[in-house]
GROMACS .gro file of C-alpha atoms in nm:
model
  470
    1MET     CA    1  10.384  12.931   8.393
    2ALA     CA    2  10.602  13.143   8.164
    3PRO     CA    3  10.516  13.142   7.791
    4ALA     CA    4  10.827  12.942   7.700
    5ALA     CA    5  10.748  12.680   7.964
    6MET     CA    6  10.392  12.663   7.833
    7THR     CA    7  10.530  12.588   7.485
    8PHE     CA    8  10.745  12.305   7.619
    9ALA     CA    9  10.455  12.168   7.823
   10SER     CA   10  10.219  12.176   7.524
   11SER     CA   11  10.466  11.964   7.327
   12LEU     CA   12  10.409  11.691   7.587
   13SER     CA   13  10.030  11.707   7.606
   14ASP     CA   14   9.973  11.401   7.388
   15ALA     CA   15  10.272  11.197   7.509
   16GLN     CA   16  10.176  10.847   7.612
   17PRO     CA   17  10.332  10.738   7.945
   18VAL     CA   18  10.483  10.419   7.805
   19SER     CA   19  10.805  10.319   7.633
   20TYR     CA   20  10.773  10.376   7.260
   21TRP     CA   21  10.957  10.049   7.200
   22LEU     CA   22  10.709   9.845   7.406
   23ASP     CA   23  10.408  10.022   7.253
   24ASP     CA   24  10.436   9.811   6.939
   25PRO     CA   25  10.188   9.577   6.770
   26ALA     CA   26  10.471   9.328   6.719
   27LYS     CA   27  10.488   9.265   7.093
   28PRO     CA   28  10.436   8.891   7.153
   29GLY     CA   29  10.192   8.755   7.406
   30ALA     CA   30  10.315   8.638   7.745
   31LEU     CA   31  10.411   8.275   7.791
   32PRO     CA   32  10.259   8.074   8.077
   33ALA     CA   33  10.409   8.084   8.425
   34LEU     CA   34  10.588   7.785   8.569
   35THR     CA   35  10.364   7.558   8.775
   36GLY     CA   36  10.507   7.257   8.955
   37ASP     CA   37  10.866   7.142   8.940
   38GLU     CA   38  11.120   7.164   8.657
   39ARG     CA   39  11.463   7.010   8.620
   40CYS     CA   40  11.741   7.127   8.391
   41ASP     CA   41  12.114   7.149   8.336
   42LEU     CA   42  12.115   7.531   8.340
   43LEU     CA   43  11.862   7.771   8.487
   44VAL     CA   44  11.880   8.131   8.371
   45VAL     CA   45  11.708   8.381   8.600
   46GLY     CA   46  11.601   8.700   8.420
   47GLY     CA   47  11.450   8.759   8.078
   48GLY     CA   48  11.632   9.075   7.976
   49TYR     CA   49  11.932   9.084   7.745
   50SER     CA   50  12.162   8.935   8.007
   51GLY     CA   51  11.953   8.623   8.057
   52LEU     CA   52  11.849   8.588   7.692
   53TRP     CA   53  12.206   8.601   7.560
   54THR     CA   54  12.321   8.357   7.828
   55ALA     CA   55  12.049   8.106   7.739
   56LEU     CA   56  12.113   8.143   7.365
   57LEU     CA   57  12.491   8.110   7.399
   58ALA     CA   58  12.450   7.807   7.626
   59LYS     CA   59  12.253   7.628   7.354
   60GLU     CA   60  12.495   7.737   7.082
   61ARG     CA   61  12.787   7.599   7.284
   62ASP     CA   62  12.608   7.272   7.363
   63PRO     CA   63  12.282   7.205   7.177
   64GLY     CA   64  12.215   6.909   7.407
   65ARG     CA   65  12.223   7.121   7.721
   66ASP     CA   66  11.880   7.143   7.887
   67VAL     CA   67  11.813   7.513   7.955
   68VAL     CA   68  11.526   7.684   8.137
   69LEU     CA   69  11.477   8.062   8.159
   70ILE     CA   70  11.241   8.227   8.406
   71GLU     CA   71  11.133   8.592   8.398
   72GLY     CA   72  10.945   8.775   8.674
   73ARG     CA   73  10.728   8.973   8.431
   74GLU     CA   74  10.751   8.951   8.050
   75VAL     CA   75  11.070   8.923   7.847
   76GLY     CA   76  11.214   9.268   7.773
   77TRP     CA   77  10.968   9.466   7.989
   78ALA     CA   78  11.233   9.643   8.200
   79ALA     CA   79  11.562   9.802   8.086
   80SER     CA   80  11.579   9.585   7.775
   81GLY     CA   81  11.262   9.746   7.642
   82ARG     CA   82  11.312  10.100   7.769
   83ASN     CA   83  11.664  10.201   7.667
   84GLY     CA   84  11.778  10.431   7.389
   85GLY     CA   85  11.862  10.156   7.142
   86PHE     CA   86  12.237  10.223   7.133
   87CYS     CA   87  12.431   9.895   7.104
   88ALA     CA   88  12.795   9.977   7.181
   89ALA     CA   89  13.106   9.768   7.135
   90SER     CA   90  13.261   9.916   7.449
   91LEU     CA   91  13.275   9.680   7.747
   92THR     CA   92  13.422   9.951   7.972
   93HIS     CA   93  13.165  10.230   7.945
   94GLY     CA   94  13.376  10.416   7.694
   95PHE     CA   95  13.743  10.451   7.608
   96GLY     CA   96  13.816  10.703   7.885
   97ASN     CA   97  13.676  10.487   8.164
   98GLY     CA   98  13.860  10.183   8.034
   99LEU     CA   99  14.190  10.372   8.007
  100ALA     CA  100  14.153  10.500   8.364
  101ARG     CA  101  14.074  10.159   8.515
  102TRP     CA  102  14.247   9.893   8.304
  103PRO     CA  103  14.516  10.062   8.092
  104GLY     CA  104  14.723   9.744   8.065
  105GLU     CA  105  14.446   9.539   7.911
  106LEU     CA  106  14.251   9.808   7.728
  107ALA     CA  107  14.367   9.685   7.386
  108LYS     CA  108  14.233   9.336   7.465
  109LEU     CA  109  13.907   9.479   7.604
  110GLU     CA  110  13.858   9.688   7.290
  111GLU     CA  111  13.927   9.385   7.070
  112LEU     CA  112  13.683   9.170   7.267
  113GLY     CA  113  13.423   9.445   7.250
  114ASP     CA  114  13.458   9.477   6.874
  115ARG     CA  115  13.424   9.101   6.833
  116ASN     CA  116  13.122   9.101   7.062
  117LEU     CA  117  12.942   9.366   6.854
  118ASP     CA  118  13.028   9.177   6.534
  119SER     CA  119  12.880   8.864   6.692
  120ILE     CA  120  12.560   9.048   6.784
  121GLU     CA  121  12.526   9.168   6.426
  122ALA     CA  122  12.585   8.813   6.302
  123ALA     CA  123  12.327   8.668   6.544
  124VAL     CA  124  12.066   8.923   6.437
  125ALA     CA  125  12.118   8.810   6.077
  126ARG     CA  126  12.145   8.437   6.156
  127TYR     CA  127  11.821   8.423   6.356
  128GLY     CA  128  11.634   8.669   6.135
  129ILE     CA  129  11.572   8.917   6.417
  130ASP     CA  130  11.392   9.219   6.271
  131CYS     CA  131  11.516   9.490   6.508
  132ASP     CA  132  11.620   9.777   6.278
  133PHE     CA  133  11.991   9.704   6.332
  134GLU     CA  134  12.204   9.983   6.178
  135ARG     CA  135  12.584   9.999   6.223
  136THR     CA  136  12.591  10.381   6.191
  137GLY     CA  137  12.824  10.463   6.480
  138GLU     CA  138  12.796  10.733   6.744
  139ILE     CA  139  12.918  11.092   6.769
  140ASP     CA  140  13.021  11.237   7.105
  141VAL     CA  141  12.924  11.602   7.073
  142ALA     CA  142  13.086  11.906   7.237
  143THR     CA  143  12.851  12.189   7.330
  144GLU     CA  144  13.108  12.378   7.543
  145PRO     CA  145  13.468  12.469   7.457
  146TYR     CA  146  13.615  12.256   7.737
  147GLN     CA  147  13.429  11.951   7.602
  148LEU     CA  148  13.581  12.009   7.259
  149GLU     CA  149  13.928  12.012   7.415
  150GLU     CA  150  13.853  11.690   7.606
  151LEU     CA  151  13.725  11.514   7.294
  152HIS     CA  152  14.032  11.619   7.096
  153GLN     CA  153  14.257  11.494   7.376
  154MET     CA  154  14.071  11.160   7.378
  155TYR     CA  155  14.109  11.136   7.001
  156GLU     CA  156  14.484  11.198   7.029
  157GLU     CA  157  14.522  10.941   7.307
  158ALA     CA  158  14.322  10.676   7.123
  159THR     CA  159  14.497  10.721   6.790
  160GLY     CA  160  14.834  10.735   6.967
  161LEU     CA  161  14.760  10.393   7.115
  162GLY     CA  162  14.677  10.257   6.771
  163PHE     CA  163  14.297  10.260   6.790
  164THR     CA  164  14.130  10.329   6.458
  165GLY     CA  165  13.778  10.407   6.339
  166LEU     CA  166  13.759  10.745   6.515
  167GLU     CA  167  13.716  11.073   6.330
  168PHE     CA  168  13.742  11.414   6.492
  169LEU     CA  169  13.488  11.660   6.352
  170ASP     CA  170  13.522  12.037   6.377
  171GLN     CA  171  13.211  12.251   6.402
  172ASP     CA  172  13.149  12.274   6.028
  173ALA     CA  173  13.205  11.903   5.972
  174LEU     CA  174  12.974  11.808   6.258
  175ARG     CA  175  12.698  12.046   6.155
  176ALA     CA  176  12.719  11.903   5.805
  177GLU     CA  177  12.625  11.570   5.964
  178VAL     CA  178  12.367  11.697   6.214
  179ASN     CA  179  12.272  12.062   6.228
  180SER     CA  180  12.233  12.217   6.573
  181PRO     CA  181  12.344  12.568   6.670
  182THR     CA  182  12.471  12.424   7.000
  183PHE     CA  183  12.729  12.191   6.839
  184LEU     CA  184  13.097  12.293   6.849
  185GLY     CA  185  13.254  11.970   6.726
  186GLY     CA  186  13.255  11.601   6.795
  187LEU     CA  187  13.425  11.262   6.792
  188TRP     CA  188  13.268  11.005   6.559
  189ASP     CA  189  13.316  10.637   6.635
  190ARG     CA  190  13.217  10.505   6.295
  191ARG     CA  191  13.190  10.131   6.367
  192GLY     CA  192  13.177  10.095   6.742
  193VAL     CA  193  12.805  10.154   6.796
  194ALA     CA  194  12.490  10.027   6.624
  195MET     CA  195  12.135  10.158   6.648
  196LEU     CA  196  11.850   9.913   6.695
  197HIS     CA  197  11.494   9.867   6.823
  198PRO     CA  198  11.569   9.734   7.171
  199ALA     CA  199  11.239   9.562   7.247
  200LYS     CA  200  11.238   9.383   6.911
  201LEU     CA  201  11.589   9.260   6.987
  202ALA     CA  202  11.466   9.112   7.317
  203TRP     CA  203  11.161   8.955   7.154
  204GLY     CA  204  11.375   8.814   6.874
  205LEU     CA  205  11.623   8.665   7.120
  206LYS     CA  206  11.334   8.507   7.310
  207GLN     CA  207  11.209   8.339   6.993
  208ALA     CA  208  11.561   8.228   6.898
  209CYS     CA  209  11.605   8.071   7.242
  210MET     CA  210  11.276   7.884   7.213
  211ASP     CA  211  11.362   7.767   6.861
  212LEU     CA  212  11.678   7.610   7.005
  213GLY     CA  213  11.482   7.433   7.277
  214VAL     CA  214  11.506   7.671   7.574
  215ARG     CA  215  11.195   7.645   7.793
  216VAL     CA  216  11.087   7.999   7.881
  217TYR     CA  217  10.846   8.081   8.164
  218GLU     CA  218  10.718   8.435   8.208
  219ASN     CA  219  10.550   8.589   8.513
  220THR     CA  220  10.771   8.352   8.711
  221ARG     CA  221  10.979   8.533   8.968
  222GLY     CA  222  11.273   8.363   9.135
  223LEU     CA  223  11.204   8.395   9.508
  224ASP     CA  224  11.507   8.231   9.665
  225LEU     CA  225  11.811   8.024   9.581
  226THR     CA  226  11.931   7.729   9.787
  227ALA     CA  227  12.180   7.444   9.750
  228SER     CA  228  12.020   7.112   9.671
  229GLY     CA  229  12.246   6.808   9.653
  230ALA     CA  230  12.491   6.851   9.367
  231GLY     CA  231  12.293   7.141   9.224
  232MET     CA  232  12.071   7.434   9.316
  233THR     CA  233  11.702   7.500   9.367
  234VAL     CA  234  11.517   7.822   9.283
  235ARG     CA  235  11.171   7.858   9.431
  236THR     CA  236  10.905   8.041   9.228
  237PRO     CA  237  10.549   8.145   9.319
  238TYR     CA  238  10.394   7.823   9.187
  239GLY     CA  239  10.682   7.579   9.172
  240ARG     CA  240  11.053   7.508   9.186
  241VAL     CA  241  11.341   7.463   8.942
  242PHE     CA  242  11.614   7.211   9.021
  243ALA     CA  243  11.926   7.290   8.818
  244ARG     CA  244  12.286   7.173   8.803
  245ARG     CA  245  12.397   7.533   8.738
  246VAL     CA  246  12.233   7.876   8.766
  247ALA     CA  247  12.311   8.202   8.583
  248LEU     CA  248  12.170   8.521   8.734
  249GLY     CA  249  12.082   8.800   8.492
  250THR     CA  250  11.869   9.004   8.731
  251ASN     CA  251  12.084   9.320   8.707
  252VAL     CA  252  11.897   9.611   8.872
  253PHE     CA  253  11.668   9.382   9.072
  254PRO     CA  254  11.786   9.236   9.406
  255SER     CA  255  12.023   8.950   9.343
  256LEU     CA  256  11.937   8.604   9.472
  257VAL     CA  257  12.297   8.607   9.603
  258LYS     CA  258  12.249   8.861   9.880
  259ARG     CA  259  12.615   8.956   9.919
  260VAL     CA  260  12.608   9.095   9.563
  261ARG     CA  261  12.334   9.349   9.637
  262PRO     CA  262  12.554   9.631   9.778
  263TYR     CA  263  12.749   9.650   9.452
  264THR     CA  264  12.463   9.802   9.252
  265VAL     CA  265  12.210  10.079   9.296
  266PRO     CA  266  11.915  10.168   9.070
  267VAL     CA  267  11.935  10.500   8.887
  268TYR     CA  268  11.626  10.615   8.703
  269ASP     CA  269  11.674  10.752   8.353
  270TYR     CA  270  11.406  10.918   8.136
  271ALA     CA  271  11.342  10.961   7.765
  272LEU     CA  272  11.107  11.130   7.519
  273MET     CA  273  11.011  11.021   7.167
  274THR     CA  274  10.888  11.268   6.908
  275GLU     CA  275  10.620  11.218   6.649
  276PRO     CA  276  10.759  11.131   6.301
  277LEU     CA  277  10.943  11.419   6.137
  278SER     CA  278  10.828  11.552   5.801
  279ALA     CA  279  11.063  11.567   5.504
  280GLU     CA  280  11.107  11.941   5.564
  281GLN     CA  281  11.192  11.889   5.931
  282LEU     CA  282  11.445  11.619   5.842
  283ASP     CA  283  11.606  11.853   5.589
  284ALA     CA  284  11.632  12.123   5.856
  285ILE     CA  285  11.852  11.907   6.079
  286GLY     CA  286  12.032  11.691   5.822
  287TRP     CA  287  12.122  11.371   6.008
  288LYS     CA  288  12.110  11.166   5.690
  289ARG     CA  289  12.357  10.903   5.812
  290ARG     CA  290  12.149  10.825   6.123
  291GLN     CA  291  12.433  10.814   6.377
  292GLY     CA  292  12.361  10.802   6.746
  293LEU     CA  293  12.459  11.119   6.932
  294GLY     CA  294  12.541  11.209   7.288
  295ASP     CA  295  12.667  11.534   7.433
  296SER     CA  296  12.978  11.538   7.649
  297ALA     CA  297  12.855  11.699   7.970
  298ASN     CA  298  12.856  11.512   8.299
  299GLN     CA  299  12.477  11.540   8.291
  300PHE     CA  300  12.444  11.434   7.929
  301HIS     CA  301  12.176  11.372   7.670
  302TYR     CA  302  12.167  11.084   7.422
  303PHE     CA  303  11.961  11.106   7.104
  304ARG     CA  304  11.904  10.912   6.784
  305ILE     CA  305  11.666  10.872   6.490
  306THR     CA  306  11.435  10.572   6.465
  307ALA     CA  307  11.345  10.373   6.156
  308ASP     CA  308  11.020  10.571   6.125
  309HIS     CA  309  11.199  10.911   6.147
  310ARG     CA  310  11.129  10.999   6.509
  311ILE     CA  311  11.389  11.142   6.746
  312LEU     CA  312  11.450  10.978   7.082
  313TRP     CA  313  11.584  11.230   7.334
  314GLY     CA  314  11.689  11.102   7.677
  315GLY     CA  315  11.925  11.134   7.969
  316TYR     CA  316  12.039  11.433   8.177
  317ASP     CA  317  11.853  11.363   8.500
  318ALA     CA  318  11.969  11.057   8.694
  319ILE     CA  319  11.741  10.993   8.991
  320TYR     CA  320  11.845  10.769   9.276
  321PRO     CA  321  11.557  10.659   9.505
  322TYR     CA  322  11.636  10.661   9.876
  323GLY     CA  323  11.706  10.308   9.991
  324GLY     CA  324  11.780  10.189   9.641
  325LYS     CA  325  11.436  10.039   9.589
  326VAL     CA  326  11.302   9.974   9.240
  327SER     CA  327  10.948  10.108   9.222
  328ALA     CA  328  10.691  10.156   8.945
  329GLU     CA  329  10.620  10.500   9.093
  330MET     CA  330  10.962  10.612   8.966
  331ASP     CA  331  10.892  10.513   8.605
  332HIS     CA  332  10.746  10.855   8.525
  333ARG     CA  333  10.867  11.199   8.628
  334PRO     CA  334  10.683  11.492   8.461
  335GLU     CA  335  10.932  11.752   8.586
  336THR     CA  336  11.210  11.564   8.406
  337TYR     CA  337  11.001  11.532   8.090
  338LEU     CA  338  10.948  11.909   8.092
  339LYS     CA  339  11.320  11.969   8.139
  340LEU     CA  340  11.404  11.729   7.855
  341ALA     CA  341  11.157  11.902   7.623
  342GLU     CA  342  11.317  12.241   7.698
  343HIS     CA  343  11.665  12.100   7.626
  344PHE     CA  344  11.544  11.937   7.303
  345PHE     CA  345  11.418  12.261   7.152
  346ARG     CA  346  11.733  12.443   7.265
  347CYS     CA  347  11.932  12.186   7.065
  348PHE     CA  348  11.699  12.189   6.764
  349PRO     CA  349  11.516  12.524   6.755
  350GLN     CA  350  11.433  12.463   6.388
  351LEU     CA  351  11.193  12.188   6.505
  352GLU     CA  352  10.969  12.425   6.700
  353GLY     CA  353  10.614  12.291   6.696
  354LEU     CA  354  10.717  11.925   6.695
  355ARG     CA  355  10.534  11.719   6.956
  356PHE     CA  356  10.628  11.420   7.168
  357SER     CA  357  10.433  11.097   7.135
  358HIS     CA  358  10.584  10.896   7.425
  359ALA     CA  359  10.754  10.969   7.758
  360TRP     CA  360  10.892  10.704   7.991
  361GLY     CA  361  11.155  10.609   8.243
  362GLY     CA  362  11.324  10.305   8.387
  363ALA     CA  363  11.596  10.188   8.621
  364ILE     CA  364  11.960  10.134   8.524
  365ASP     CA  365  12.180   9.902   8.732
  366THR     CA  366  12.472  10.123   8.825
  367CYS     CA  367  12.794  10.020   8.994
  368SER     CA  368  13.078  10.236   9.116
  369ARG     CA  369  13.309  10.160   8.823
  370PHE     CA  370  13.035  10.210   8.555
  371SER     CA  371  13.094   9.875   8.385
  372ALA     CA  372  12.988   9.519   8.454
  373PHE     CA  373  13.133   9.297   8.724
  374PHE     CA  374  13.116   8.919   8.750
  375GLY     CA  375  13.146   8.640   9.000
  376THR     CA  376  13.036   8.301   9.129
  377ALA     CA  377  12.868   8.165   9.442
  378HIS     CA  378  12.779   7.830   9.597
  379GLY     CA  379  13.107   7.667   9.503
  380GLY     CA  380  13.093   7.775   9.140
  381LYS     CA  381  12.742   7.642   9.075
  382VAL     CA  382  12.600   7.995   9.043
  383ALA     CA  383  12.733   8.279   8.828
  384TYR     CA  384  12.623   8.642   8.806
  385ALA     CA  385  12.689   8.954   8.602
  386ALA     CA  386  12.557   9.302   8.684
  387GLY     CA  387  12.642   9.672   8.690
  388TYR     CA  388  12.632   9.753   8.317
  389THR     CA  389  12.541  10.118   8.391
  390GLY     CA  390  12.345  10.184   8.075
  391LEU     CA  391  12.569  10.007   7.822
  392GLY     CA  392  12.415   9.664   7.861
  393VAL     CA  393  12.253   9.645   7.518
  394GLY     CA  394  12.582   9.519   7.378
  395ALA     CA  395  12.790   9.421   7.679
  396THR     CA  396  12.534   9.172   7.816
  397ARG     CA  397  12.625   8.928   7.541
  398PHE     CA  398  12.986   8.940   7.662
  399GLY     CA  399  12.854   8.898   8.017
  400GLY     CA  400  12.665   8.587   7.914
  401ASP     CA  401  12.984   8.438   7.774
  402VAL     CA  402  13.168   8.522   8.097
  403MET     CA  403  12.900   8.358   8.314
  404LEU     CA  404  12.910   8.041   8.104
  405ASP     CA  405  13.291   8.036   8.122
  406LEU     CA  406  13.277   8.070   8.500
  407LEU     CA  407  13.014   7.798   8.539
  408SER     CA  408  13.220   7.558   8.328
  409GLY     CA  409  13.535   7.630   8.527
  410GLU     CA  410  13.719   7.715   8.206
  411ARG     CA  411  14.014   7.951   8.194
  412THR     CA  412  13.953   8.169   7.892
  413GLU     CA  413  14.074   8.501   7.759
  414ARG     CA  414  13.767   8.649   7.925
  415THR     CA  415  13.809   8.496   8.272
  416GLU     CA  416  14.176   8.598   8.281
  417LEU     CA  417  14.088   8.967   8.251
  418GLU     CA  418  14.145   9.188   8.554
  419MET     CA  419  13.807   9.341   8.474
  420VAL     CA  420  13.645   8.999   8.525
  421ARG     CA  421  13.855   8.896   8.826
  422SER     CA  422  13.806   9.222   9.021
  423LYS     CA  423  13.504   9.386   9.180
  424PRO     CA  424  13.399   9.751   9.208
  425LEU     CA  425  13.372   9.911   9.550
  426PRO     CA  426  13.031   9.848   9.705
  427PHE     CA  427  12.797  10.134   9.785
  428PRO     CA  428  12.767  10.225  10.154
  429PRO     CA  429  12.442  10.172  10.347
  430GLU     CA  430  12.184  10.446  10.390
  431PRO     CA  431  12.178  10.730  10.464
  432VAL     CA  432  12.543  10.754  10.350
  433ALA     CA  433  12.464  10.631   9.998
  434TRP     CA  434  12.185  10.890   9.956
  435ALA     CA  435  12.404  11.173  10.082
  436GLY     CA  436  12.709  11.068   9.877
  437ILE     CA  437  12.515  11.025   9.554
  438GLY     CA  438  12.334  11.355   9.608
  439LEU     CA  439  12.662  11.538   9.671
  440THR     CA  440  12.819  11.381   9.363
  441LYS     CA  441  12.524  11.485   9.143
  442TRP     CA  442  12.550  11.843   9.275
  443ALA     CA  443  12.925  11.846   9.209
  444LEU     CA  444  12.880  11.714   8.855
  445ALA     CA  445  12.626  11.986   8.777
  446ARG     CA  446  12.870  12.246   8.916
  447ALA     CA  447  13.146  12.106   8.695
  448ASP     CA  448  12.923  12.136   8.388
  449ALA     CA  449  12.855  12.499   8.475
  450ASN     CA  450  13.222  12.580   8.542
  451GLY     CA  451  13.408  12.471   8.232
  452GLY     CA  452  13.436  12.108   8.344
  453ARG     CA  453  13.645  12.194   8.652
  454ARG     CA  454  13.606  11.916   8.906
  455ASN     CA  455  13.598  12.014   9.272
  456VAL     CA  456  13.769  11.841   9.563
  457TRP     CA  457  13.484  11.595   9.609
  458LEU     CA  458  13.492  11.478   9.247
  459ARG     CA  459  13.871  11.457   9.244
  460THR     CA  460  13.856  11.242   9.557
  461MET     CA  461  13.594  11.016   9.398
  462ASP     CA  462  13.816  10.987   9.090
  463ARG     CA  463  14.113  10.879   9.300
  464LEU     CA  464  13.900  10.617   9.479
  465GLY     CA  465  13.760  10.485   9.152
  466LEU     CA  466  13.409  10.587   9.252
  467GLY     CA  467  13.155  10.796   9.070
  468PHE     CA  468  12.798  10.845   8.970
  469ASP     CA  469  12.716  10.843   8.602
  470SER     CA  470  12.421  11.038   8.472
   0.00000   0.00000   0.00000
């Protein structure tokens, strides 16, 4: 191994193979599994953000509604406890994706997204959820000249359409915020993104649900879903739940509505967490306003500072397992950790000698339009939301509202959206999916290396509304 590679590897020698967020003494103990039969008005399947918000909102709308939530493992153990802790207002996976797909209703989607993030902030305060919530915003960073041009064009388009809260930063202005020799400029969304401790958010939502009377069962996997009289039945390993209505928040895991499964694939994402920075190290990089950051390449990194002055550094590799199967074997990938460490010290050479304390991975539920889709089954008695593609920390609350609207049969400003009424294109079966995703990843890497120029394959995917987000 070359000396430089040895240096990167040594920075990982003490890294624990577990999510930093889940490796926390505040983690609550597991609740008992369901045994026997339960009956309720609403059954929520899934104990990540999607299910937790749905259960909480259901009780807020109707305190008398009898709600049960079941979770196959422990609340927050999957994506909700392994993400970067960016809570974005965007419901469309960013302004550019929303403008490309729903230009006629983008203003409404942005308004709904802003209101949704405000409501999350209010809920965190109302229920006393201690999750390090900080409304510091996010800076999209350019590390190549073509990215700077694209960010400036996005800024011009957004401001021309009347969107506010964005600030374009030239190189000097950006490096005054966060100092990296790789930064050429950036676009700062000052209010549209909050930083938080994602696992503590999930644990806090769990407690808030229980305080409102939701019955939560952990280590209780939903095995199948069948019609039962005027309602539905979900079978579990040790019992059954009979419910008038069912909301599915299973996201990356196989949906209990089988026809929904081709619309999502799992993509594995990986992250590192550093040890706490010293005062001198913090001074070397600046970053006093604690914004989230992400570079603007197709294969991008996201990074942020935690409450205890660590840096989370994640992204770049996006690994699709053949057959689309979620597997614990994919949760760790040393070759990606080594690559991420190399990229980290290229971005912040002044932090040479810093070590990583945690390294982990997890699966993201990706769909072909990069943002959530919604629907119903069994004559409107079952609702689902999935496909958040990495932006579910915030958008799942909106998804919970949509599922409850659909289950009630209400026509609302949410259910009237084209985004809610339409579906993405499904992924093809294997081996076509494997080949297509692999070709797209190769083409995206080529575009990053060639000034952002997209080849025929990527241009075709753009026209079809397909893609593969890293």
